[in-house]
C-alpha positions as CSV (number, residue, x, y, z in Angstrom):
1,X,18.2,-12.0,0.3
2,X,16.7,-11.8,-3.2
3,X,13.3,-10.1,-3.5
4,X,11.2,-9.2,-6.5
5,X,9.6,-5.7,-6.6
6,X,6.0,-5.7,-7.7
7,X,4.8,-2.2,-8.6
8,X,1.0,-1.7,-9.1
9,X,0.0,-0.3,-12.5
10,X,-1.4,3.0,-11.1
11,X,1.8,3.6,-9.2
12,X,3.8,3.0,-12.4
13,X,1.7,5.3,-14.4
14,X,0.9,8.2,-11.9
15,X,3.3,7.9,-9.0
16,X,6.6,6.6,-10.2
17,X,8.3,8.4,-7.3
18,X,6.7,5.9,-4.9
19,X,8.3,3.0,-6.8
20,X,11.7,4.7,-6.8
21,X,11.4,5.4,-3.0
22,X,10.5,1.7,-2.4
23,X,13.5,0.5,-4.4
24,X,15.9,2.9,-2.7
25,X,14.6,2.0,0.8
26,X,14.9,-1.7,0.3
27,X,18.4,-1.4,-1.1
28,X,19.4,0.8,2.0
29,X,18.1,-2.1,4.1
30,X,20.4,-4.6,2.3
31,X,17.8,-6.3,0.1
32,X,18.9,-7.5,-3.4
33,X,16.0,-6.2,-5.4
34,X,14.9,-7.7,-8.8
35,X,12.5,-5.8,-11.0
36,X,10.8,-7.9,-13.7
37,X,10.4,-5.4,-16.5
38,X,7.5,-7.3,-18.2
39,X,5.1,-7.0,-15.2
40,X,1.7,-5.6,-15.8
41,X,-1.6,-5.2,-13.8
42,X,-2.2,-8.1,-11.3
43,X,-5.8,-8.4,-12.4
44,X,-7.4,-6.9,-9.3
45,X,-9.7,-4.5,-11.1
46,X,-11.2,-7.3,-13.2
47,X,-11.6,-9.6,-10.2
48,X,-13.2,-7.0,-8.0
49,X,-15.7,-6.2,-10.8
50,X,-16.8,-9.9,-11.0
51,X,-14.6,-11.0,-13.9
52,X,-12.1,-13.2,-12.0
53,X,-12.4,-15.7,-14.9
54,X,-10.8,-13.1,-17.2
55,X,-7.6,-12.7,-15.2
56,X,-6.0,-15.9,-16.3
57,X,-3.5,-14.1,-18.5
58,X,-2.5,-11.7,-15.7
59,X,-2.1,-14.6,-13.3
60,X,0.1,-16.6,-15.7
61,X,2.3,-13.6,-16.4
62,X,2.6,-12.8,-12.7
63,X,3.8,-16.3,-12.0
64,X,6.3,-16.2,-14.8
65,X,7.7,-12.9,-13.7
66,X,8.0,-13.7,-10.0
67,X,8.8,-17.4,-9.8
68,X,11.9,-18.6,-7.8
69,X,12.3,-15.5,-5.7
70,X,12.7,-15.6,-1.9
71,X,10.1,-12.8,-1.5
72,X,7.9,-10.5,-3.5
73,X,7.4,-7.0,-2.1
74,X,4.7,-4.5,-3.1
75,X,4.0,-0.9,-1.9
76,X,0.3,-1.6,-1.9
77,X,-1.9,-3.5,0.5
78,X,-4.8,-4.0,-1.9
79,X,-2.6,-5.5,-4.7
80,X,-0.7,-7.6,-2.2
81,X,-4.0,-9.0,-0.8
82,X,-5.3,-9.8,-4.3
83,X,-2.3,-11.9,-5.1
84,X,-2.4,-13.6,-1.7
85,X,-6.0,-14.6,-2.1
86,X,-6.6,-15.0,-5.8
87,X,-3.4,-16.0,-7.7
88,X,-3.7,-19.3,-9.6
89,X,-2.0,-20.9,-12.6
90,X,-3.3,-24.3,-13.7
91,X,0.0,-25.2,-15.3
92,X,2.2,-24.0,-12.5
93,X,0.0,-24.1,-9.4
94,X,2.8,-25.1,-7.0
95,X,4.7,-22.0,-8.0
96,X,1.6,-19.8,-7.7
97,X,1.0,-21.2,-4.2
98,X,4.6,-20.4,-3.2
99,X,4.1,-16.8,-4.5
100,X,0.9,-16.4,-2.5
101,X,2.9,-17.3,0.6
102,X,5.9,-15.1,-0.2
103,X,4.4,-11.8,-1.2
104,X,4.4,-9.0,1.4
105,X,3.2,-5.4,1.6
106,X,6.2,-3.1,2.1
107,X,5.7,-2.3,5.8
108,X,4.9,-5.8,6.8
109,X,8.0,-7.0,5.1
110,X,10.1,-4.4,6.9
111,X,8.6,-5.3,10.3
112,X,8.0,-9.1,10.0
113,X,10.9,-10.2,7.8
114,X,13.6,-7.6,8.0
115,X,12.6,-6.8,11.6
116,X,13.7,-3.2,11.2
117,X,14.2,-1.4,14.5
118,X,16.0,1.8,13.3
119,X,15.8,4.0,10.2
120,X,18.1,6.8,9.0
121,X,15.3,9.0,7.8
122,X,14.1,12.5,8.6
123,X,10.7,14.2,7.9
124,X,10.1,17.2,10.1
125,X,6.4,17.6,9.4
126,X,3.0,17.0,11.0
127,X,1.8,13.7,9.5
128,X,-1.5,11.8,9.8
129,X,-1.8,8.2,8.8
130,X,-4.7,6.7,6.8
131,X,-5.2,3.0,7.5
132,X,-6.3,1.4,4.3
133,X,-9.1,-1.2,4.5
134,X,-7.2,-4.0,2.5
135,X,-4.1,-3.5,4.6
136,X,-5.9,-3.4,7.9
137,X,-8.7,-5.9,7.6
138,X,-7.1,-8.1,4.9
139,X,-3.4,-8.2,5.7
140,X,-3.8,-7.3,9.4
141,X,-0.9,-4.8,9.3
142,X,-2.8,-2.8,12.0
143,X,-5.5,-3.5,14.6
144,X,-9.1,-2.9,13.8
145,X,-10.8,-0.5,16.3
146,X,-14.0,-2.5,16.5
147,X,-12.1,-5.3,18.2
148,X,-11.4,-5.4,21.9
149,X,-7.8,-6.1,21.4
150,X,-4.3,-4.7,21.9
151,X,-3.7,-1.9,19.4
152,X,-0.8,-2.2,16.9
153,X,0.2,-0.7,13.6
154,X,3.2,-1.8,11.5
155,X,3.2,1.3,9.4
156,X,2.9,3.4,12.6
157,X,5.8,1.6,14.2
158,X,8.0,2.4,11.3
159,X,6.9,6.1,11.1
160,X,7.9,6.5,14.8
161,X,11.5,5.7,13.8
162,X,11.6,8.8,11.5
163,X,13.5,11.8,12.9
164,X,11.5,15.0,13.4
165,X,8.1,13.6,12.4
166,X,5.1,14.6,14.4
167,X,2.4,12.0,14.1
168,X,-1.1,13.3,14.3
169,X,-3.8,11.1,15.8
170,X,-7.2,11.2,14.1
171,X,-10.7,11.0,15.7
172,X,-11.6,7.9,13.6
173,X,-8.5,5.9,13.2
174,X,-9.6,3.4,10.6
175,X,-12.5,4.9,8.7
176,X,-12.6,4.1,5.0
177,X,-11.8,6.9,2.6
178,X,-14.4,5.7,0.1
179,X,-12.0,4.8,-2.8
180,X,-12.6,1.1,-3.0
181,X,-11.3,0.7,-6.5
182,X,-14.3,0.4,-8.9
183,X,-16.6,1.5,-6.0
184,X,-15.6,5.1,-6.6
185,X,-16.8,4.8,-10.2
186,X,-20.1,2.9,-9.6
187,X,-21.0,4.8,-6.4
188,X,-19.4,8.1,-7.2
189,X,-21.6,10.2,-4.8
190,X,-21.1,7.9,-1.8
191,X,-17.4,7.6,-2.5
192,X,-16.9,11.4,-2.7
193,X,-18.8,12.0,0.5
194,X,-16.8,9.4,2.4
195,X,-13.6,10.9,1.0
196,X,-14.6,14.4,2.1
197,X,-15.3,13.1,5.6
198,X,-12.0,11.3,5.8
199,X,-10.1,14.3,4.5
200,X,-11.8,16.6,7.0
201,X,-10.6,14.4,9.9
202,X,-7.0,14.8,8.8
203,X,-7.3,18.6,8.2
204,X,-9.1,19.2,11.5
205,X,-6.2,17.7,13.4
206,X,-3.6,20.0,11.7
207,X,-1.9,17.5,9.4
208,X,0.5,18.8,6.8
209,X,0.8,15.5,5.1
210,X,-1.4,12.4,4.9
211,X,0.4,9.1,4.5
212,X,-0.7,5.5,3.9
213,X,0.6,2.2,2.7
214,X,-1.8,2.4,-0.2
215,X,-1.3,5.0,-2.9
216,X,-4.8,4.3,-4.3
217,X,-6.4,5.7,-1.1
218,X,-4.1,8.7,-1.2
219,X,-4.9,9.3,-4.8
220,X,-8.6,9.5,-4.0
221,X,-8.0,11.9,-1.1
222,X,-5.5,13.9,-3.1
223,X,-8.2,14.7,-5.7
224,X,-10.5,16.0,-2.9
225,X,-7.7,18.1,-1.4
226,X,-6.9,19.7,-4.7
227,X,-10.5,20.5,-5.4
228,X,-10.7,22.1,-2.0
229,X,-7.5,24.0,-2.8
230,X,-6.0,22.6,0.4
231,X,-2.3,23.0,1.2
232,X,-2.3,19.5,2.8
233,X,-0.4,17.0,0.7
234,X,-0.3,13.2,0.4
235,X,2.8,11.1,0.5
236,X,3.2,7.4,0.4
237,X,4.9,5.9,3.5
238,X,7.8,4.7,1.4
239,X,8.7,8.2,0.5
240,X,8.7,9.3,4.2
241,X,10.7,6.2,5.3
242,X,13.2,6.9,2.5
243,X,13.5,10.7,3.2
244,X,17.1,11.7,3.8
245,X,18.5,13.0,7.0
């Protein structure tokens, strides 16, 4: 199985350890990983700000980088969803369509494609999980609490395979953290208050670490935790699933 690794620009710039953990985890699971070195931002910030018409260059480069691969894997629900819903290339639309069908967020790839049932990982800490809005409501990697339906969580299923981990359940399982990309810039006060409320739920339940499939949400909450001088840390789910025994 040959898969392309798509690393979001903010992960590349600020959290390279998440990209490394994702690569190592996939290789442990037997995936032949290809990393196109010329990849750049997927264009999501522009599109979310109303400038979808300016993402043509990003789209064309993405198609060029990730054409002819069995799968594309990304450790970010929001960037994955953007590609699934918005990638187009007038000159290579068939290839763009194939990419939209073959891109997966990391945890959904592990559960739906690799069908992982066991992991050799250890993380002996109290961990709470943040369900990101894009992953939950866009990619459907976990159930929405407002629906009268059977609960499930693909990230949660994988975390339960980690030796020594103690998963902490929150009072509000799928409340937004307030990041929202450009929302945290244009609505700073609202975003900050939402983030403080979300962080308080994790802290009040005794979490040592907050994890998520989206590093952008964790980045937002990490800023609040640091300003509060909290000892609670954030860690992307790839880092926990890749943690050594």
